[in-house]
PDB file of C-alpha atoms in Angstrom:
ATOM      1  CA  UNK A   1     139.610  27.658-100.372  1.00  0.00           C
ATOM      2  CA  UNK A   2     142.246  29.629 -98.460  1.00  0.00           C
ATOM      3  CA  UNK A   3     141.002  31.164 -94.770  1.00  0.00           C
ATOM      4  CA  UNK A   4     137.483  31.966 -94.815  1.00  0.00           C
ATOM      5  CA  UNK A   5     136.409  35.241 -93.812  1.00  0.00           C
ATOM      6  CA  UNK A   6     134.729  35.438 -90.290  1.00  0.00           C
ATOM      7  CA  UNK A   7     134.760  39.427 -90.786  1.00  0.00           C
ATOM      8  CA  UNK A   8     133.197  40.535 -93.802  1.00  0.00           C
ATOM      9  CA  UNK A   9     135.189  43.782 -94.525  1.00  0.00           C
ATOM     10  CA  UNK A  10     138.416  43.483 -94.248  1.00  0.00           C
ATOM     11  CA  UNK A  11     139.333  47.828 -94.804  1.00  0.00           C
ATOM     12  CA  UNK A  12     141.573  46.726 -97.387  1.00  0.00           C
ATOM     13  CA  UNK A  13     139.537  47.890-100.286  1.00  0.00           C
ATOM     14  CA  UNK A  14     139.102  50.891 -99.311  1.00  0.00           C
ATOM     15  CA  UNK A  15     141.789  52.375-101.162  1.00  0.00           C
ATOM     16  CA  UNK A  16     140.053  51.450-104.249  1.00  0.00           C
ATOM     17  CA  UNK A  17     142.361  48.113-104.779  1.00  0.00           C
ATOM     18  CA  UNK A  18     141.312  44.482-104.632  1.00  0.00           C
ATOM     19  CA  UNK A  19     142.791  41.279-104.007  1.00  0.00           C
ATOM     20  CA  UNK A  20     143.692  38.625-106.351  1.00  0.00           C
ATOM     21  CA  UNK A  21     143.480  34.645-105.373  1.00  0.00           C
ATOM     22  CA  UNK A  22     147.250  35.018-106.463  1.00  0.00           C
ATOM     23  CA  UNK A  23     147.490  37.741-103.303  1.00  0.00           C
ATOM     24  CA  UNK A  24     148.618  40.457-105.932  1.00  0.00           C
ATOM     25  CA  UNK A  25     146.438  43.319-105.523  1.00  0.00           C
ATOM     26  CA  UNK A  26     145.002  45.367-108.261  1.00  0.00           C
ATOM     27  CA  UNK A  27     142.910  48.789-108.971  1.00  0.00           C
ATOM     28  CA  UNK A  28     138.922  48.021-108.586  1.00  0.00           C
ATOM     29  CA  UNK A  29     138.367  49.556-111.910  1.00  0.00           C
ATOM     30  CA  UNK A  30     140.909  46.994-113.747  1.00  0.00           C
ATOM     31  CA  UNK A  31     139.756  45.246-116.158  1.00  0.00           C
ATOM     32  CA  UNK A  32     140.363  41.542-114.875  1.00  0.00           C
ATOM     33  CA  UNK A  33     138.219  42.911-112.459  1.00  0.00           C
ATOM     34  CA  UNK A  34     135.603  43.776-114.130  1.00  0.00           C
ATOM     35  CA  UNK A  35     135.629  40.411-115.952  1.00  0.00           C
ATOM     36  CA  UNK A  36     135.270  38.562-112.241  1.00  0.00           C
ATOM     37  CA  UNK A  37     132.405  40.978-111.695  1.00  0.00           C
ATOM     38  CA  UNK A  38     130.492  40.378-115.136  1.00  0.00           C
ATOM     39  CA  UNK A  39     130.944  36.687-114.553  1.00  0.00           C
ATOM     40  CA  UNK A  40     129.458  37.243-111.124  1.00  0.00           C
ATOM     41  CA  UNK A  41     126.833  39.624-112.339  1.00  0.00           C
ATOM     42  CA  UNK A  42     125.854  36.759-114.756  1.00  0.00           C
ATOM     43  CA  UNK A  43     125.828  33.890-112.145  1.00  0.00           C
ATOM     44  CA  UNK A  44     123.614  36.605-110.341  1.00  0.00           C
ATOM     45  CA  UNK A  45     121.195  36.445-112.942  1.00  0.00           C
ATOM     46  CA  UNK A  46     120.659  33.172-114.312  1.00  0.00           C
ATOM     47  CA  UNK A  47     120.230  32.443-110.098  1.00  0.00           C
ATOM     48  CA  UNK A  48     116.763  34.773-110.905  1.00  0.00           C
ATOM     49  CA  UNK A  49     116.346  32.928-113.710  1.00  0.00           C
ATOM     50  CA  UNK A  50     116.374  29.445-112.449  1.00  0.00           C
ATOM     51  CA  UNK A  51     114.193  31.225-109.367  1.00  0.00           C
ATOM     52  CA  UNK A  52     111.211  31.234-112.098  1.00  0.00           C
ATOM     53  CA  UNK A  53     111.502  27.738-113.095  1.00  0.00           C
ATOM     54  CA  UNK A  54     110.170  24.380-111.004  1.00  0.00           C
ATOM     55  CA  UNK A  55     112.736  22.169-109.364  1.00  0.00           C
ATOM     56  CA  UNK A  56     111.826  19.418-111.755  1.00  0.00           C
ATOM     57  CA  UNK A  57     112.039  21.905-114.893  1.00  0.00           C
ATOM     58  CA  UNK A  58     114.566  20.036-117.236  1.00  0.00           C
ATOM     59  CA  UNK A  59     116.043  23.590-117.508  1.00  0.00           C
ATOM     60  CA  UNK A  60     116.807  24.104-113.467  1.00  0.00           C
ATOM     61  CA  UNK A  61     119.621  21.318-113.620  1.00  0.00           C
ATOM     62  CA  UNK A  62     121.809  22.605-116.723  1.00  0.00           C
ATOM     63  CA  UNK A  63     121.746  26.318-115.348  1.00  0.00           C
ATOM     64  CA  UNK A  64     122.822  25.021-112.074  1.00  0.00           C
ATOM     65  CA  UNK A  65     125.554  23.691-113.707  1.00  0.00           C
ATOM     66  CA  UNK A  66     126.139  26.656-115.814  1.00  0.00           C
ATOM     67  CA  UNK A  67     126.172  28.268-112.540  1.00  0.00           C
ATOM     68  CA  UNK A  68     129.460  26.648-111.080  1.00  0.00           C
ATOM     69  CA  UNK A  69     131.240  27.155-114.296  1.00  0.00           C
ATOM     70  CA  UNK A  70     130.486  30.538-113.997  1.00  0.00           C
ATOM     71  CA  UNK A  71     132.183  30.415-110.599  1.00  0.00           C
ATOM     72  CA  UNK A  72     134.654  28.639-111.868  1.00  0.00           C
ATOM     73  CA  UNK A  73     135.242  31.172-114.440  1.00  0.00           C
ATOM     74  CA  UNK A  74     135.433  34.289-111.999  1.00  0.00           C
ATOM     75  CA  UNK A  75     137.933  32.177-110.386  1.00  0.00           C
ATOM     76  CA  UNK A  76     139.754  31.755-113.383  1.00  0.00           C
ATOM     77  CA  UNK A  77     140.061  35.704-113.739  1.00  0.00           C
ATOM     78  CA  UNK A  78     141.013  35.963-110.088  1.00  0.00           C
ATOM     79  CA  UNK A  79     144.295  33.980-110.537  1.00  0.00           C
ATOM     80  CA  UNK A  80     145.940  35.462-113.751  1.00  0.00           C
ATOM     81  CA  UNK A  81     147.709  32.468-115.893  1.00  0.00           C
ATOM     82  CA  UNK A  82     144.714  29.915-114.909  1.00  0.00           C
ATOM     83  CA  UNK A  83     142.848  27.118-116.793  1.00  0.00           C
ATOM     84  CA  UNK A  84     139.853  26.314-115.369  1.00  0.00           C
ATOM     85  CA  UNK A  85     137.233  26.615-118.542  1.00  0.00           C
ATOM     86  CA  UNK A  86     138.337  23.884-121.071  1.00  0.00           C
ATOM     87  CA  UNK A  87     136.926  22.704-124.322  1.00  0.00           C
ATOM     88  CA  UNK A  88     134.497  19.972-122.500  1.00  0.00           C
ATOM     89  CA  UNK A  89     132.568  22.983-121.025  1.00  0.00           C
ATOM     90  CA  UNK A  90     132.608  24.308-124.492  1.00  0.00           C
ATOM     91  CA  UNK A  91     130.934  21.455-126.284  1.00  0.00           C
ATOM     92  CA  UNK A  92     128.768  20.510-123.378  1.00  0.00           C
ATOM     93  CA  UNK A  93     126.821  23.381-124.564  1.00  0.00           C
ATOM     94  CA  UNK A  94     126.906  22.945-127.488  1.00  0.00           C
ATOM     95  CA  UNK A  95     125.133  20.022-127.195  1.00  0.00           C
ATOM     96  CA  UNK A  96     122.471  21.029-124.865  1.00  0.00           C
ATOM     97  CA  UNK A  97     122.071  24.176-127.431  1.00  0.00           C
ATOM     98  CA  UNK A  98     121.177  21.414-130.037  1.00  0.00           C
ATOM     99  CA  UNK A  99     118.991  19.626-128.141  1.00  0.00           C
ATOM    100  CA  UNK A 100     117.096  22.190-127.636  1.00  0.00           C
ATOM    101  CA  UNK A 101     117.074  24.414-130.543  1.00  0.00           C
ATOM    102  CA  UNK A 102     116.182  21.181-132.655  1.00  0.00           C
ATOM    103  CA  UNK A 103     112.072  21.649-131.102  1.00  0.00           C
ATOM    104  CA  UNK A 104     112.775  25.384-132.072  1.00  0.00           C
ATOM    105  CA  UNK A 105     110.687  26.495-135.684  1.00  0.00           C
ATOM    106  CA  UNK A 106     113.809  28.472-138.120  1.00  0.00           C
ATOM    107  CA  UNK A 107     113.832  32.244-137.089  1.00  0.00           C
ATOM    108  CA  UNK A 108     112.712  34.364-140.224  1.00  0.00           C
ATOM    109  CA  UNK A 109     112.067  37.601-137.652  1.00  0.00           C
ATOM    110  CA  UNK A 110     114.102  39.190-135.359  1.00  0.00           C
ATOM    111  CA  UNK A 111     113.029  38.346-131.910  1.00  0.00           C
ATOM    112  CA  UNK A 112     112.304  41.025-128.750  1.00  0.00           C
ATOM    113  CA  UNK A 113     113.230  40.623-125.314  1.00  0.00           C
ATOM    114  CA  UNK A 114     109.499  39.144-123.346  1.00  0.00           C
ATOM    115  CA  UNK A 115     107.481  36.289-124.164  1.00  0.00           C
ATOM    116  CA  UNK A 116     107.220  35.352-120.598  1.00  0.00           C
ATOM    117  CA  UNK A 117     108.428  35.926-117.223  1.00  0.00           C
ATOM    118  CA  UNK A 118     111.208  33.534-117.214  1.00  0.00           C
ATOM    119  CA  UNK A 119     112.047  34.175-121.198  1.00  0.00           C
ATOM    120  CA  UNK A 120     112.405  37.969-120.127  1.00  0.00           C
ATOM    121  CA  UNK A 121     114.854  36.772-117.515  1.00  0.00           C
ATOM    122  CA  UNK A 122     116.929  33.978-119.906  1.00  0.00           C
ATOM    123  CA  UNK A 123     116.955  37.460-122.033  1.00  0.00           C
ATOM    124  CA  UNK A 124     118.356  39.479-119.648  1.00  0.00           C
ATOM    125  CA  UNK A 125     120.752  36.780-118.655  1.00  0.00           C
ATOM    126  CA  UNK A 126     121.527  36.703-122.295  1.00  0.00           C
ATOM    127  CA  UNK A 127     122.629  40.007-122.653  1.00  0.00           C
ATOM    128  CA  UNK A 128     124.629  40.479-119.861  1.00  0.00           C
ATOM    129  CA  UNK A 129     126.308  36.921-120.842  1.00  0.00           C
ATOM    130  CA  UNK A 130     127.362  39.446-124.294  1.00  0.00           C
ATOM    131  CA  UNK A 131     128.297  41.921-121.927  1.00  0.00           C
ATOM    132  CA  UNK A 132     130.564  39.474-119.846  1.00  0.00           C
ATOM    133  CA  UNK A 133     132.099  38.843-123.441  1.00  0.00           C
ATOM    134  CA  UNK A 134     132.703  42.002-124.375  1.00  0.00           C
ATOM    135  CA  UNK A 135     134.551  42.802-121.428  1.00  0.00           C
ATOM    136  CA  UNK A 136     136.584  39.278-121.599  1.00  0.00           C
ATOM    137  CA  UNK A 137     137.463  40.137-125.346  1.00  0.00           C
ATOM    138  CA  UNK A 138     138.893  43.894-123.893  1.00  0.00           C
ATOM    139  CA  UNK A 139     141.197  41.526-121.127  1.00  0.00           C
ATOM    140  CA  UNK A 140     142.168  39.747-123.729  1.00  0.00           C
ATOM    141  CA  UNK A 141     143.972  42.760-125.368  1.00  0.00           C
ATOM    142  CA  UNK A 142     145.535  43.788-122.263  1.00  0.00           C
ATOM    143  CA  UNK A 143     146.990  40.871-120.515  1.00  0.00           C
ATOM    144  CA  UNK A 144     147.037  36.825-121.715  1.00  0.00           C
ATOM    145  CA  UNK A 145     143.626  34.758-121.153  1.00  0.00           C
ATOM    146  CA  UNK A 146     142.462  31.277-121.716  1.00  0.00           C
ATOM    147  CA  UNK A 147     140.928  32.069-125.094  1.00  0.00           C
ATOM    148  CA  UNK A 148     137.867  28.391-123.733  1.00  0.00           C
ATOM    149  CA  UNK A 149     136.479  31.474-121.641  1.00  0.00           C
ATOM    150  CA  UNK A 150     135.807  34.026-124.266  1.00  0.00           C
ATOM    151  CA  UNK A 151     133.933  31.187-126.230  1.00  0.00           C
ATOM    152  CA  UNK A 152     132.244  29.325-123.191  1.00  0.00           C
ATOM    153  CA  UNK A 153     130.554  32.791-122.959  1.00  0.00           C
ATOM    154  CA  UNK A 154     129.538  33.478-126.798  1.00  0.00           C
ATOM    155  CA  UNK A 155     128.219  29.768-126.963  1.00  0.00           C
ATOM    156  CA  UNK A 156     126.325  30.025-123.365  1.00  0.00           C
ATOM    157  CA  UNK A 157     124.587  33.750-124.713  1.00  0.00           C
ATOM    158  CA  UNK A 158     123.578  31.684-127.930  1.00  0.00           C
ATOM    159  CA  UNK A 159     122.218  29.280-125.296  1.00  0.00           C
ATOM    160  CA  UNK A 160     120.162  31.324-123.306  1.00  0.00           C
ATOM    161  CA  UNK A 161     118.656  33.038-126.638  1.00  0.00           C
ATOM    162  CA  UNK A 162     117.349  29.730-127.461  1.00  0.00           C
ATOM    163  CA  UNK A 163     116.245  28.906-123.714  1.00  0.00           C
ATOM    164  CA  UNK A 164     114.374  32.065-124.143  1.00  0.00           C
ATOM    165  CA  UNK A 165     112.909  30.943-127.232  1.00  0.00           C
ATOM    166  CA  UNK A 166     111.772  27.464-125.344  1.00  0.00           C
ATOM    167  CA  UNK A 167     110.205  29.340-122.223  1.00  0.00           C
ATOM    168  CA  UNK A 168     108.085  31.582-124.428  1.00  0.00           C
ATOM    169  CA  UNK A 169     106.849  28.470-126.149  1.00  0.00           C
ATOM    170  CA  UNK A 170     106.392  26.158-123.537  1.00  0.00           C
ATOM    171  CA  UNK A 171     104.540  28.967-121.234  1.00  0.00           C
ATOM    172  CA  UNK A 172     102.077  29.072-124.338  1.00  0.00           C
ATOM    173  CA  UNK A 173     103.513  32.916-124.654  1.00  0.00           C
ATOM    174  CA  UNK A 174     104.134  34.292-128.154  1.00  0.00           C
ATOM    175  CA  UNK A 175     107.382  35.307-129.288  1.00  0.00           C
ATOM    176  CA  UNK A 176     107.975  38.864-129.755  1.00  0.00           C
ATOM    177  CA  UNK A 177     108.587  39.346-133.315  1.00  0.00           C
ATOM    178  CA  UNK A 178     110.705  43.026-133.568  1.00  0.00           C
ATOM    179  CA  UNK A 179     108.270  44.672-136.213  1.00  0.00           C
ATOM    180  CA  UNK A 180     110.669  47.215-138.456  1.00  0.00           C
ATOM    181  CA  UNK A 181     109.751  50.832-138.336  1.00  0.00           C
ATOM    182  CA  UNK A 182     107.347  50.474-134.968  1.00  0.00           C
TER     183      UNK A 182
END
């Protein structure tokens, strides 16, 4: 890490630019910026999330880690051309997803956002982990990204769905089943 910051605002912002780690400088409403901000908006979340679980939850650990690749990913978007998501962190989930979608009973309903405290937060997580997506795929049109980081984030939303399925459970809640027409 370059100089750290012993003022907080610096004034340069405030003509609706930002800095880059590169120290190019781009509009606020760009959207590499708003894929540093959804990754950070993410990180923000599963932080609530892992504020619901114990210390000793087999969960905690893994979104902790999840955590600094998520860091590591708003990095990535900070300093246009990087690598920092690679295939590892790709099938690393992957394999925690089947570990713990393997306890998991086949889906044959749609499932709603709830089923506990901490599944209504892995949900939320979830969905703005589709959001972060989203707004990764739209970079992608506009300027060259490391494709690992547009599917870290689909595989990590497919992970927190099934978290969310495993908190519900294991919190003796109910799963939400969507019921058509209600």
């Amino acid at each position: 890490m370059g100089n750290r910051l012993s003022k907080i605002y610096t004034k340069t912002g405030d003509d609706g630019s930002t800095g880059l780690a590169d120290g190019s400088r781009i509009a606020k409403n760009a959207q590499r910026v708003d894929a540093m901000g959804s990754a950070d908006e993410l990180n923000c979340q599963i932080g609530v999330l892992i504020e619901c679980l114990s210390n000793d939850d087999e969960i905690t650990p893994l979104l902790k880690r999840i955590q600094h690749h998520l860091f590591d990913l708003g990095g990535e978007f900070a300093i246009p051309g990087s690598r920092v998501i690679r295939d590892e962190h790709i099938e690393w989930l992957e394999q925690t997803l089947d570990k713990f979608n393997e306890s998991l009973p086949p889906l044959k309903n749609f499932i709603l956002p709830g089923g506990s405290l901490a599944a209504a937060h892995c949900h939320m997580a979830r969905s703005t982990c589709r959001r972060a997506e989203r707004v990764v795929v739209a970079l992608g049109h506009e300027d060259s990204i490391n494709t690992a980081a547009r599917h870290y984030l689909n595989r990590l939303s497919d992970l927190l769905f099934v978290l969310a399925r495993c908190l519900a459970r294991r919190e003796g809640a109910q799963e939400v089943l969507w019921e058509q027409g209600q």
